[in-house]
mmCIF file of C-alpha atoms and ligand atoms in Angstrom:
data_model
loop_
_atom_site.group_PDB
_atom_site.id
_atom_site.type_symbol
_atom_site.label_atom_id
_atom_site.label_comp_id
_atom_site.label_asym_id
_atom_site.label_seq_id
_atom_site.Cartn_x
_atom_site.Cartn_y
_atom_site.Cartn_z
ATOM 1 C CA UNK D 2 104.458 91.042 151.776
ATOM 2 C CA UNK D 3 101.630 90.246 149.360
ATOM 3 C CA UNK D 4 101.249 92.307 146.181
ATOM 4 C CA UNK D 5 97.732 92.967 144.891
ATOM 5 C CA UNK D 6 97.517 92.376 141.136
ATOM 6 C CA UNK D 7 95.017 93.230 138.382
ATOM 7 C CA UNK D 8 95.069 91.064 135.247
ATOM 8 C CA UNK D 9 94.441 93.203 132.123
ATOM 9 C CA UNK D 10 93.047 91.031 129.269
ATOM 10 C CA UNK D 11 92.499 87.304 129.334
ATOM 11 C CA UNK D 12 93.670 85.980 125.974
ATOM 12 C CA UNK D 13 96.213 83.172 125.576
ATOM 13 C CA UNK D 14 98.807 84.878 127.776
ATOM 14 C CA UNK D 15 96.330 86.516 130.161
ATOM 15 C CA UNK D 16 94.596 83.257 131.107
ATOM 16 C CA UNK D 17 97.911 81.586 131.936
ATOM 17 C CA UNK D 18 98.950 84.705 133.794
ATOM 18 C CA UNK D 19 95.907 84.289 136.071
ATOM 19 C CA UNK D 20 97.054 80.713 136.759
ATOM 20 C CA UNK D 21 100.585 81.918 137.524
ATOM 21 C CA UNK D 22 99.326 84.706 139.829
ATOM 22 C CA UNK D 23 97.088 82.227 141.678
ATOM 23 C CA UNK D 24 100.099 79.950 142.262
ATOM 24 C CA UNK D 25 102.496 82.696 143.352
ATOM 25 C CA UNK D 26 102.738 82.912 147.162
ATOM 26 C CA UNK D 27 103.512 86.676 147.144
ATOM 27 C CA UNK D 28 100.650 87.674 144.823
ATOM 28 C CA UNK D 29 96.897 88.111 145.196
ATOM 29 C CA UNK D 30 94.566 88.639 142.230
ATOM 30 C CA UNK D 31 92.202 91.533 143.016
ATOM 31 C CA UNK D 32 90.789 92.532 139.623
ATOM 32 C CA UNK D 33 90.456 91.482 135.979
ATOM 33 C CA UNK D 34 89.841 93.682 132.929
ATOM 34 C CA UNK D 35 88.323 92.040 129.852
ATOM 35 C CA UNK D 36 87.598 93.471 126.415
ATOM 36 C CA UNK D 37 85.062 90.801 125.507
ATOM 37 C CA UNK D 38 81.636 91.794 126.924
ATOM 38 C CA UNK D 39 80.687 88.100 127.125
ATOM 39 C CA UNK D 40 83.346 87.604 129.809
ATOM 40 C CA UNK D 41 82.113 90.461 132.047
ATOM 41 C CA UNK D 42 80.973 89.121 135.425
ATOM 42 C CA UNK D 43 82.626 85.732 134.990
ATOM 43 C CA UNK D 44 85.001 84.481 137.665
ATOM 44 C CA UNK D 45 88.716 84.891 136.837
ATOM 45 C CA UNK D 46 89.499 81.300 137.774
ATOM 46 C CA UNK D 47 86.740 80.006 135.530
ATOM 47 C CA UNK D 48 88.052 82.125 132.612
ATOM 48 C CA UNK D 49 91.539 80.740 133.262
ATOM 49 C CA UNK D 50 90.353 77.129 133.450
ATOM 50 C CA UNK D 51 91.053 76.663 137.169
ATOM 51 C CA UNK D 52 88.918 76.713 140.329
ATOM 52 C CA UNK D 53 86.987 79.957 141.055
ATOM 53 C CA UNK D 54 89.093 82.715 142.598
ATOM 54 C CA UNK D 55 86.275 84.978 143.787
ATOM 55 C CA UNK D 56 87.259 87.824 141.428
ATOM 56 C CA UNK D 57 84.816 88.902 138.710
ATOM 57 C CA UNK D 58 85.938 90.218 135.326
ATOM 58 C CA UNK D 59 84.939 93.758 134.380
ATOM 59 C CA UNK D 60 85.147 96.095 131.404
ATOM 60 C CA UNK D 61 85.086 99.122 133.729
ATOM 61 C CA UNK D 62 88.473 100.827 133.436
ATOM 62 C CA UNK D 63 87.645 103.592 135.924
ATOM 63 C CA UNK D 64 86.657 101.090 138.618
ATOM 64 C CA UNK D 65 89.941 99.235 138.181
ATOM 65 C CA UNK D 66 92.002 102.435 138.208
ATOM 66 C CA UNK D 67 90.298 103.365 141.508
ATOM 67 C CA UNK D 68 91.036 99.935 143.004
ATOM 68 C CA UNK D 69 93.718 99.557 145.658
ATOM 69 C CA UNK D 70 96.261 97.446 143.764
ATOM 70 C CA UNK D 71 100.054 97.342 143.457
ATOM 71 C CA UNK D 72 100.459 96.119 139.909
ATOM 72 C CA UNK D 73 98.686 95.530 136.600
ATOM 73 C CA UNK D 74 99.741 92.540 134.517
ATOM 74 C CA UNK D 75 99.008 94.131 131.126
ATOM 75 C CA UNK D 76 98.369 91.712 128.199
ATOM 76 C CA UNK D 77 95.888 93.141 125.660
ATOM 77 C CA UNK D 78 96.142 93.208 121.895
ATOM 78 C CA UNK D 79 96.221 95.934 120.746
ATOM 79 C CA UNK D 80 97.963 97.712 123.604
ATOM 80 C CA UNK D 81 97.822 101.469 124.097
ATOM 81 C CA UNK D 82 100.543 103.698 125.498
ATOM 82 C CA UNK D 83 98.025 106.261 126.787
ATOM 83 C CA UNK D 84 96.138 103.530 128.655
ATOM 84 C CA UNK D 85 99.414 102.282 130.144
ATOM 85 C CA UNK D 86 100.195 105.856 131.232
ATOM 86 C CA UNK D 87 96.797 106.173 132.964
ATOM 87 C CA UNK D 88 97.443 102.943 134.868
ATOM 88 C CA UNK D 89 100.890 104.142 135.925
ATOM 89 C CA UNK D 90 99.528 107.533 136.974
ATOM 90 C CA UNK D 91 96.937 105.731 139.151
ATOM 91 C CA UNK D 92 99.989 104.563 141.153
ATOM 92 C CA UNK D 93 100.010 101.005 139.878
ATOM 93 C CA UNK D 94 103.148 99.343 138.585
ATOM 94 C CA UNK D 95 102.863 97.591 135.219
ATOM 95 C CA UNK D 96 104.407 94.329 134.132
ATOM 96 C CA UNK D 97 103.596 93.616 130.495
ATOM 97 C CA UNK D 98 104.125 91.280 127.557
ATOM 98 C CA UNK D 99 103.247 94.086 125.140
ATOM 99 C CA UNK D 100 106.690 95.474 124.367
ATOM 100 C CA UNK D 101 108.968 98.303 125.542
ATOM 101 C CA UNK D 102 111.402 95.822 127.109
ATOM 102 C CA UNK D 103 114.347 98.163 126.282
ATOM 103 C CA UNK D 104 112.597 100.998 124.423
ATOM 104 C CA UNK D 105 115.065 103.857 124.758
ATOM 105 C CA UNK D 106 116.584 103.842 121.231
ATOM 106 C CA UNK D 107 113.791 102.381 119.074
ATOM 107 C CA UNK D 108 110.756 104.050 120.721
ATOM 108 C CA UNK D 109 111.983 107.373 122.192
ATOM 109 C CA UNK D 110 108.524 109.007 122.222
ATOM 110 C CA UNK D 111 106.842 106.107 124.034
ATOM 111 C CA UNK D 112 109.830 105.974 126.380
ATOM 112 C CA UNK D 113 109.344 109.627 127.339
ATOM 113 C CA UNK D 114 105.592 109.194 127.870
ATOM 114 C CA UNK D 115 105.922 105.999 129.901
ATOM 115 C CA UNK D 116 108.874 107.244 131.941
ATOM 116 C CA UNK D 117 106.986 110.475 132.725
ATOM 117 C CA UNK D 118 103.915 108.520 133.833
ATOM 118 C CA UNK D 119 106.083 106.260 136.022
ATOM 119 C CA UNK D 120 107.578 109.295 137.748
ATOM 120 C CA UNK D 121 104.182 110.957 138.236
ATOM 121 C CA UNK D 122 102.747 107.755 139.694
ATOM 122 C CA UNK D 123 105.865 106.843 141.673
ATOM 123 C CA UNK D 124 105.820 103.371 140.113
ATOM 124 C CA UNK D 125 107.676 101.182 137.579
ATOM 125 C CA UNK D 126 107.085 99.513 134.230
ATOM 126 C CA UNK D 127 108.751 96.234 133.290
ATOM 127 C CA UNK D 128 108.219 94.406 129.988
ATOM 128 C CA UNK D 129 109.126 90.792 129.404
ATOM 129 C CA UNK D 130 107.963 87.519 127.896
ATOM 130 C CA UNK D 131 109.583 84.510 126.278
ATOM 131 C CA UNK D 132 110.630 86.302 123.085
ATOM 132 C CA UNK D 133 111.104 89.193 123.167
ATOM 133 C CA UNK D 134 111.819 89.577 126.837
ATOM 134 C CA UNK D 135 113.685 86.332 127.531
ATOM 135 C CA UNK D 136 115.495 84.258 124.974
ATOM 136 C CA UNK D 137 116.637 87.177 122.794
ATOM 137 C CA UNK D 138 118.177 89.182 125.607
ATOM 138 C CA UNK D 139 118.011 88.011 129.208
ATOM 139 C CA UNK D 140 119.260 84.446 128.647
ATOM 140 C CA UNK D 141 122.087 85.251 126.175
ATOM 141 C CA UNK D 142 123.268 87.945 128.582
ATOM 142 C CA UNK D 143 123.211 85.425 131.431
ATOM 143 C CA UNK D 144 125.313 82.955 129.398
ATOM 144 C CA UNK D 145 127.640 85.749 128.260
ATOM 145 C CA UNK D 146 128.922 85.712 131.820
ATOM 146 C CA UNK D 147 130.791 82.510 130.923
ATOM 147 C CA UNK D 148 132.786 84.297 128.223
ATOM 148 C CA UNK D 149 135.921 86.401 128.317
ATOM 149 C CA UNK D 150 135.340 87.430 124.676
ATOM 150 C CA UNK D 151 132.184 87.553 122.512
ATOM 151 C CA UNK D 152 132.577 87.634 118.704
ATOM 152 C CA UNK D 153 129.127 86.557 117.627
ATOM 153 C CA UNK D 154 125.848 85.898 119.353
ATOM 154 C CA UNK D 155 122.907 84.434 117.411
ATOM 155 C CA UNK D 156 119.554 83.618 119.001
ATOM 156 C CA UNK D 157 116.998 81.612 117.006
ATOM 157 C CA UNK D 158 113.361 81.016 117.811
ATOM 158 C CA UNK D 159 111.675 78.110 115.979
ATOM 159 C CA UNK D 160 107.907 78.507 116.144
ATOM 160 C CA UNK D 161 105.311 76.042 114.893
ATOM 161 C CA UNK D 162 102.427 78.519 114.949
ATOM 162 C CA UNK D 163 99.597 76.181 113.907
ATOM 163 C CA UNK D 164 98.265 75.844 117.453
ATOM 164 C CA UNK D 165 98.401 79.529 118.489
ATOM 165 C CA UNK D 166 94.702 80.383 118.840
ATOM 166 C CA UNK D 167 95.116 84.163 118.527
ATOM 167 C CA UNK D 168 93.893 85.535 115.161
ATOM 168 C CA UNK D 169 95.018 89.071 116.030
ATOM 169 C CA UNK D 170 98.552 87.914 116.761
ATOM 170 C CA UNK D 171 98.792 85.471 113.850
ATOM 171 C CA UNK D 172 97.247 87.587 111.075
ATOM 172 C CA UNK D 173 97.883 91.181 112.211
ATOM 173 C CA UNK D 174 101.117 91.069 114.217
ATOM 174 C CA UNK D 175 102.952 88.020 112.865
ATOM 175 C CA UNK D 176 101.903 88.697 109.238
ATOM 176 C CA UNK D 177 100.621 85.206 108.377
ATOM 177 C CA UNK D 178 97.816 84.864 105.830
ATOM 178 C CA UNK D 179 98.845 88.044 104.011
ATOM 179 C CA UNK D 180 99.986 88.365 100.434
ATOM 180 C CA UNK D 181 103.753 88.400 100.046
ATOM 181 C CA UNK D 182 103.639 92.122 99.174
ATOM 182 C CA UNK D 183 101.536 92.959 102.257
ATOM 183 C CA UNK D 184 103.821 90.980 104.568
ATOM 184 C CA UNK D 185 106.932 92.650 103.188
ATOM 185 C CA UNK D 186 105.702 96.233 103.414
ATOM 186 C CA UNK D 187 103.225 96.602 106.276
ATOM 187 C CA UNK D 188 103.338 98.977 109.219
ATOM 188 C CA UNK D 189 103.521 95.940 111.513
ATOM 189 C CA UNK D 190 106.772 94.835 109.909
ATOM 190 C CA UNK D 191 108.303 98.121 111.047
ATOM 191 C CA UNK D 192 106.988 97.571 114.597
ATOM 192 C CA UNK D 193 108.352 94.009 114.630
ATOM 193 C CA UNK D 194 111.700 95.253 113.369
ATOM 194 C CA UNK D 195 112.036 97.913 116.024
ATOM 195 C CA UNK D 196 110.835 95.493 118.696
ATOM 196 C CA UNK D 197 113.612 92.997 117.926
ATOM 197 C CA UNK D 198 116.163 95.784 117.468
ATOM 198 C CA UNK D 199 115.190 96.646 121.076
ATOM 199 C CA UNK D 200 116.337 93.156 122.058
ATOM 200 C CA UNK D 201 119.676 93.702 120.307
ATOM 201 C CA UNK D 202 119.988 97.100 122.020
ATOM 202 C CA UNK D 203 119.495 95.441 125.402
ATOM 203 C CA UNK D 204 122.112 92.766 124.675
ATOM 204 C CA UNK D 205 124.539 95.449 123.509
ATOM 205 C CA UNK D 206 123.875 97.534 126.633
ATOM 206 C CA UNK D 207 124.402 94.461 128.804
ATOM 207 C CA UNK D 208 127.726 93.806 127.049
ATOM 208 C CA UNK D 209 128.769 97.441 127.530
ATOM 209 C CA UNK D 210 128.690 98.435 123.837
ATOM 210 C CA UNK D 211 126.287 100.200 121.443
ATOM 211 C CA UNK D 212 125.118 99.086 117.987
ATOM 212 C CA UNK D 213 126.553 101.056 115.049
ATOM 213 C CA UNK D 214 124.522 99.471 112.209
ATOM 214 C CA UNK D 215 121.298 97.470 112.129
ATOM 215 C CA UNK D 216 120.377 94.922 109.438
ATOM 216 C CA UNK D 217 117.222 93.054 108.515
ATOM 217 C CA UNK D 218 116.207 90.181 106.217
ATOM 218 C CA UNK D 219 112.749 88.644 105.747
ATOM 219 C CA UNK D 220 112.101 85.436 103.774
ATOM 220 C CA UNK D 221 108.623 84.043 103.204
ATOM 221 C CA UNK D 222 106.975 80.967 101.701
ATOM 222 C CA UNK D 223 103.357 80.775 100.570
ATOM 223 C CA UNK D 224 100.751 78.067 101.109
ATOM 224 C CA UNK D 225 100.345 75.626 98.159
ATOM 225 C CA UNK D 226 96.952 74.621 99.549
ATOM 226 C CA UNK D 227 94.655 75.927 102.315
ATOM 227 C CA UNK D 228 96.230 75.242 105.730
ATOM 228 C CA UNK D 229 93.903 74.993 108.725
ATOM 229 C CA UNK D 230 95.337 76.454 111.935
ATOM 230 C CA UNK D 231 93.922 77.281 115.388
ATOM 231 C CA UNK D 232 93.726 80.962 114.387
ATOM 232 C CA UNK D 233 91.992 80.337 111.034
ATOM 233 C CA UNK D 234 92.730 79.137 107.514
ATOM 234 C CA UNK D 235 95.835 80.262 105.607
ATOM 235 C CA UNK D 236 94.528 80.409 102.058
ATOM 236 C CA UNK D 237 96.434 79.184 99.002
ATOM 237 C CA UNK D 238 99.013 81.744 97.875
ATOM 238 C CA UNK D 239 99.174 83.501 101.258
ATOM 239 C CA UNK D 240 102.129 83.719 103.659
ATOM 240 C CA UNK D 241 102.547 80.432 105.558
ATOM 241 C CA UNK D 242 106.221 80.490 106.618
ATOM 242 C CA UNK D 243 108.634 83.264 107.548
ATOM 243 C CA UNK D 244 112.265 83.620 108.499
ATOM 244 C CA UNK D 245 113.254 86.947 110.054
ATOM 245 C CA UNK D 246 116.853 87.958 110.717
ATOM 246 C CA UNK D 247 117.583 91.114 112.710
ATOM 247 C CA UNK D 248 121.192 91.958 113.412
ATOM 248 C CA UNK D 249 123.348 94.660 114.913
ATOM 249 C CA UNK D 250 127.008 95.321 114.159
ATOM 250 C CA UNK D 251 129.299 96.904 116.714
ATOM 251 C CA UNK D 252 132.440 98.421 115.187
ATOM 252 C CA UNK D 253 135.388 96.483 116.579
ATOM 253 C CA UNK D 254 132.928 94.397 118.614
ATOM 254 C CA UNK D 255 130.490 91.519 118.326
ATOM 255 C CA UNK D 256 127.861 90.623 115.710
ATOM 256 C CA UNK D 257 124.513 90.347 117.527
ATOM 257 C CA UNK D 258 121.597 88.634 115.815
ATOM 258 C CA UNK D 259 118.113 87.394 116.645
ATOM 259 C CA UNK D 260 116.135 85.178 114.231
ATOM 260 C CA UNK D 261 112.569 83.943 114.153
ATOM 261 C CA UNK D 262 111.617 80.937 112.034
ATOM 262 C CA UNK D 263 107.816 80.781 112.171
ATOM 263 C CA UNK D 264 105.962 78.101 110.182
ATOM 264 C CA UNK D 265 102.449 76.788 109.549
ATOM 265 C CA UNK D 266 103.335 73.225 108.546
ATOM 266 C CA UNK D 267 105.163 70.240 109.955
ATOM 267 C CA UNK D 268 108.564 68.967 108.919
ATOM 268 C CA UNK D 269 109.490 68.352 106.110
ATOM 269 C CA UNK D 270 107.216 71.238 104.976
ATOM 270 C CA UNK D 271 105.365 69.821 101.942
ATOM 271 C CA UNK D 272 102.675 72.527 101.888
ATOM 272 C CA UNK D 273 104.874 75.523 101.011
ATOM 273 C CA UNK D 274 105.370 76.850 97.462
ATOM 274 C CA UNK D 275 109.181 76.778 97.706
ATOM 275 C CA UNK D 276 111.900 74.707 99.388
ATOM 276 C CA UNK D 277 112.030 75.477 103.109
ATOM 277 C CA UNK D 278 114.801 74.213 105.374
ATOM 278 C CA UNK D 279 114.767 74.243 109.164
ATOM 279 C CA UNK D 280 116.671 72.097 111.615
ATOM 280 C CA UNK D 281 113.641 71.867 113.940
ATOM 281 C CA UNK D 282 109.994 72.843 114.367
ATOM 282 C CA UNK D 283 109.977 74.633 117.714
ATOM 283 C CA UNK D 284 112.124 75.675 120.667
ATOM 284 C CA UNK D 285 115.024 78.101 120.919
ATOM 285 C CA UNK D 286 118.774 78.094 120.363
ATOM 286 C CA UNK D 287 121.406 80.484 121.713
ATOM 287 C CA UNK D 288 124.698 80.312 119.781
ATOM 288 C CA UNK D 289 127.739 82.087 121.164
ATOM 289 C CA UNK D 290 131.100 82.369 119.382
ATOM 290 C CA UNK D 291 133.943 83.714 121.475
ATOM 291 C CA UNK D 292 136.081 82.370 124.230
ATOM 292 C CA UNK D 293 134.560 79.937 124.991
ATOM 293 C CA UNK D 294 132.065 79.129 122.186
ATOM 294 C CA UNK D 295 128.933 77.068 122.839
ATOM 295 C CA UNK D 296 125.279 76.425 121.964
ATOM 296 C CA UNK D 297 122.344 76.373 124.358
ATOM 297 C CA UNK D 298 119.243 74.500 123.148
ATOM 298 C CA UNK D 299 115.859 74.904 124.810
ATOM 299 C CA UNK D 300 113.362 72.150 123.979
ATOM 300 C CA UNK D 301 110.020 70.921 125.194
ATOM 301 C CA UNK D 302 109.698 67.273 126.312
ATOM 302 C CA UNK D 303 109.875 65.079 123.185
ATOM 303 C CA UNK D 304 106.473 63.436 123.741
ATOM 304 C CA UNK D 305 104.568 66.745 123.917
ATOM 305 C CA UNK D 306 101.947 67.490 121.261
ATOM 306 C CA UNK D 307 102.150 70.693 119.229
ATOM 307 C CA UNK D 308 99.231 72.079 121.224
ATOM 308 C CA UNK D 309 101.007 71.418 124.533
ATOM 309 C CA UNK D 310 104.216 73.011 123.209
ATOM 310 C CA UNK D 311 102.337 76.152 122.204
ATOM 311 C CA UNK D 312 100.588 76.313 125.568
ATOM 312 C CA UNK D 313 103.872 75.891 127.435
ATOM 313 C CA UNK D 314 105.549 78.612 125.386
ATOM 314 C CA UNK D 315 102.681 80.896 126.421
ATOM 315 C CA UNK D 316 103.087 79.891 130.066
ATOM 316 C CA UNK D 317 106.801 80.739 129.831
ATOM 317 C CA UNK D 318 105.759 84.152 128.494
ATOM 318 C CA UNK D 319 103.215 84.747 131.264
ATOM 319 C CA UNK D 320 105.289 83.329 134.117
ATOM 320 C CA UNK D 321 108.387 85.333 133.163
ATOM 321 C CA UNK D 322 106.289 88.453 133.749
ATOM 322 C CA UNK D 323 104.369 87.288 136.800
ATOM 323 C CA UNK D 324 107.588 86.230 138.531
ATOM 324 C CA UNK D 325 108.935 89.751 137.945
ATOM 325 C CA UNK D 326 106.007 91.494 139.699
ATOM 326 C CA UNK D 327 107.486 91.613 143.236
ATOM 327 C CA UNK D 328 110.836 93.014 142.014
ATOM 328 C CA UNK D 329 109.053 95.566 139.798
ATOM 329 C CA UNK D 330 106.884 96.718 142.716
ATOM 330 C CA UNK D 331 109.966 97.087 144.918
ATOM 331 C CA UNK D 332 112.012 99.006 142.298
ATOM 332 C CA UNK D 333 112.544 102.765 142.301
ATOM 333 C CA UNK D 334 110.135 104.546 139.888
ATOM 334 C CA UNK D 335 110.801 104.321 136.151
ATOM 335 C CA UNK D 336 111.094 101.922 133.225
ATOM 336 C CA UNK D 337 112.976 98.872 134.457
ATOM 337 C CA UNK D 338 114.633 96.306 132.192
ATOM 338 C CA UNK D 339 116.344 93.097 133.257
ATOM 339 C CA UNK D 340 119.503 95.157 133.447
ATOM 340 C CA UNK D 341 117.937 97.103 136.348
ATOM 341 C CA UNK D 342 116.099 94.387 138.290
ATOM 342 C CA UNK D 343 117.609 91.682 140.499
ATOM 343 C CA UNK D 344 117.592 88.078 139.249
ATOM 344 C CA UNK D 345 114.045 86.914 138.514
ATOM 345 C CA UNK D 346 113.262 83.407 139.726
ATOM 346 C CA UNK D 347 110.119 81.346 140.172
ATOM 347 C CA UNK D 348 108.586 80.974 143.597
ATOM 348 C CA UNK D 349 107.956 77.344 144.448
ATOM 349 C CA UNK D 350 104.326 78.364 144.576
ATOM 350 C CA UNK D 351 100.976 76.958 145.553
ATOM 351 C CA UNK D 352 101.264 73.573 143.883
ATOM 352 C CA UNK D 353 97.614 72.754 144.369
ATOM 353 C CA UNK D 354 96.411 75.470 141.935
HETATM 354 N N1 LIG J 7 106.955 88.870 124.588
HETATM 355 C C1 LIG J 7 106.444 87.688 124.317
HETATM 356 O O1 LIG J 7 107.101 86.679 124.426
HETATM 357 C C2 LIG J 7 104.994 87.586 123.872
HETATM 358 C C3 LIG J 7 104.470 86.348 123.457
HETATM 359 C C4 LIG J 7 103.123 86.272 123.126
HETATM 360 C C5 LIG J 7 102.324 87.409 123.173
HETATM 361 N N2 LIG J 7 102.873 88.601 123.534
HETATM 362 C C6 LIG J 7 102.036 89.817 123.628
HETATM 363 O O2 LIG J 7 101.109 89.613 124.695
HETATM 364 C C7 LIG J 7 99.850 90.180 124.390
HETATM 365 C C8 LIG J 7 98.769 89.117 124.512
HETATM 366 O O3 LIG J 7 99.011 88.063 123.602
HETATM 367 P P1 LIG J 7 97.971 86.834 123.505
HETATM 368 O O4 LIG J 7 98.644 85.711 122.855
HETATM 369 O O5 LIG J 7 97.349 86.622 124.836
HETATM 370 O O6 LIG J 7 96.884 87.477 122.518
HETATM 371 P P2 LIG J 7 95.338 87.115 122.418
HETATM 372 O O7 LIG J 7 95.116 85.697 122.764
HETATM 373 O O8 LIG J 7 94.891 87.615 121.096
HETATM 374 O O9 LIG J 7 94.666 87.992 123.580
HETATM 375 C C9 LIG J 7 94.546 89.380 123.494
HETATM 376 C C10 LIG J 7 93.400 89.841 124.390
HETATM 377 O O10 LIG J 7 93.276 91.274 124.251
HETATM 378 C C11 LIG J 7 91.928 91.633 124.478
HETATM 379 N N3 LIG J 7 91.432 92.402 123.339
HETATM 380 C C12 LIG J 7 90.813 91.956 122.202
HETATM 381 N N4 LIG J 7 90.502 92.992 121.415
HETATM 382 C C13 LIG J 7 90.915 94.112 122.042
HETATM 383 C C14 LIG J 7 90.864 95.501 121.750
HETATM 384 N N5 LIG J 7 90.326 95.944 120.623
HETATM 385 N N6 LIG J 7 91.412 96.366 122.640
HETATM 386 C C15 LIG J 7 91.977 95.920 123.797
HETATM 387 N N7 LIG J 7 92.037 94.610 124.138
HETATM 388 C C16 LIG J 7 91.527 93.729 123.274
HETATM 389 C C17 LIG J 7 91.110 90.348 124.640
HETATM 390 O O11 LIG J 7 90.982 90.144 126.039
HETATM 391 P P3 LIG J 7 89.681 89.430 126.691
HETATM 392 O O12 LIG J 7 89.631 88.053 126.070
HETATM 393 O O13 LIG J 7 89.967 89.393 128.145
HETATM 394 O O14 LIG J 7 88.474 90.239 126.334
HETATM 395 C C18 LIG J 7 92.023 89.308 124.021
HETATM 396 O O15 LIG J 7 91.785 88.019 124.531
HETATM 397 C C19 LIG J 7 99.962 90.741 122.972
HETATM 398 O O16 LIG J 7 100.106 92.150 123.026
HETATM 399 C C20 LIG J 7 101.224 90.101 122.402
HETATM 400 O O17 LIG J 7 101.909 90.956 121.523
HETATM 401 C C21 LIG J 7 104.181 88.695 123.891
#
């Protein structure tokens, strides 16, 4: 069976998603939505930096909703719940990097809207990515299967963000380039918090428990001088490094925690206004204390440049979703998390693409 897929938005993740769809033997790209008028009419393969695929990008939502397709790979920024509902009601499944990976507790209103639209359309919604959507929930749960007891589970993402060419993500979502006061109090901080509490909720659900108390800590460092990044300049005195800790306590059960250490400098961090320690610049670590206890480290090849590492992290984000499209299309209608879907693997793929 071949599933017909529409790519929605062609930013950093969306472009790599087109590459992943083109390589996947069970998927066929049949449409592309772009926000940027300058991309309208361009071939999807050309936008994605590969050979032409014979599919032109459009800004015409109605035309895409009317198209015969099985699934939309939804990657815009900002995303819109009402737009997602319209796609679902047009009888197209959605796989997305835009959140709602386990939304039931943190986003009950969006859950009700999206679940209703899934039922009306007879289709499913699955959200994933690298983090959230992978390293904060799916992979620790997989490794938890080695344990007879879990006391503590800490996931850490180390992100060198200098090469992430996405101003909206860097300055609006990830809170870089803001004053310390803005970064500590913004609406987006609340969204980030609930998004990573979602990850903890999914781990708890996978372990058969529920979180009794949530906790949060946010440390920042400011730029001592202007720092040039792919997304723009971080001006002197603005946020240039952040350490987020989100945790959940289960009474009589484990401590669950996910951390993000995002920086805009290289080790040993000479351009920040205060001492800043970090054991590494990028990659991920899963730390489990229990019986047994162990660490899982995920690294890129040592010789990779920062730019290549950023690109590969984005491909992990895109591919994790694209590889989930067949299972999402086959699932019974509704919001589907990794706890509902079968194991997601790569397909060996079309290696020539
Ligand atoms: N879970 C994870 O691991 C993970 C990791 C990274 C990103 N994400 C999420 O994935 C999504 C895409 O991230 P990205 O890195 O690809 O971001 P990006 O490079 O900024 O791309 C976002 C795209 O959205 C479209 N867009 C721009 N303005 C828009 C508007 N006003 N309304 C609707 N669409 C607009 C544009 O598409 P066109 O260029 O086609 O016009 C733009 O390229 C984001 O929602 C982000 O939060 C998740």
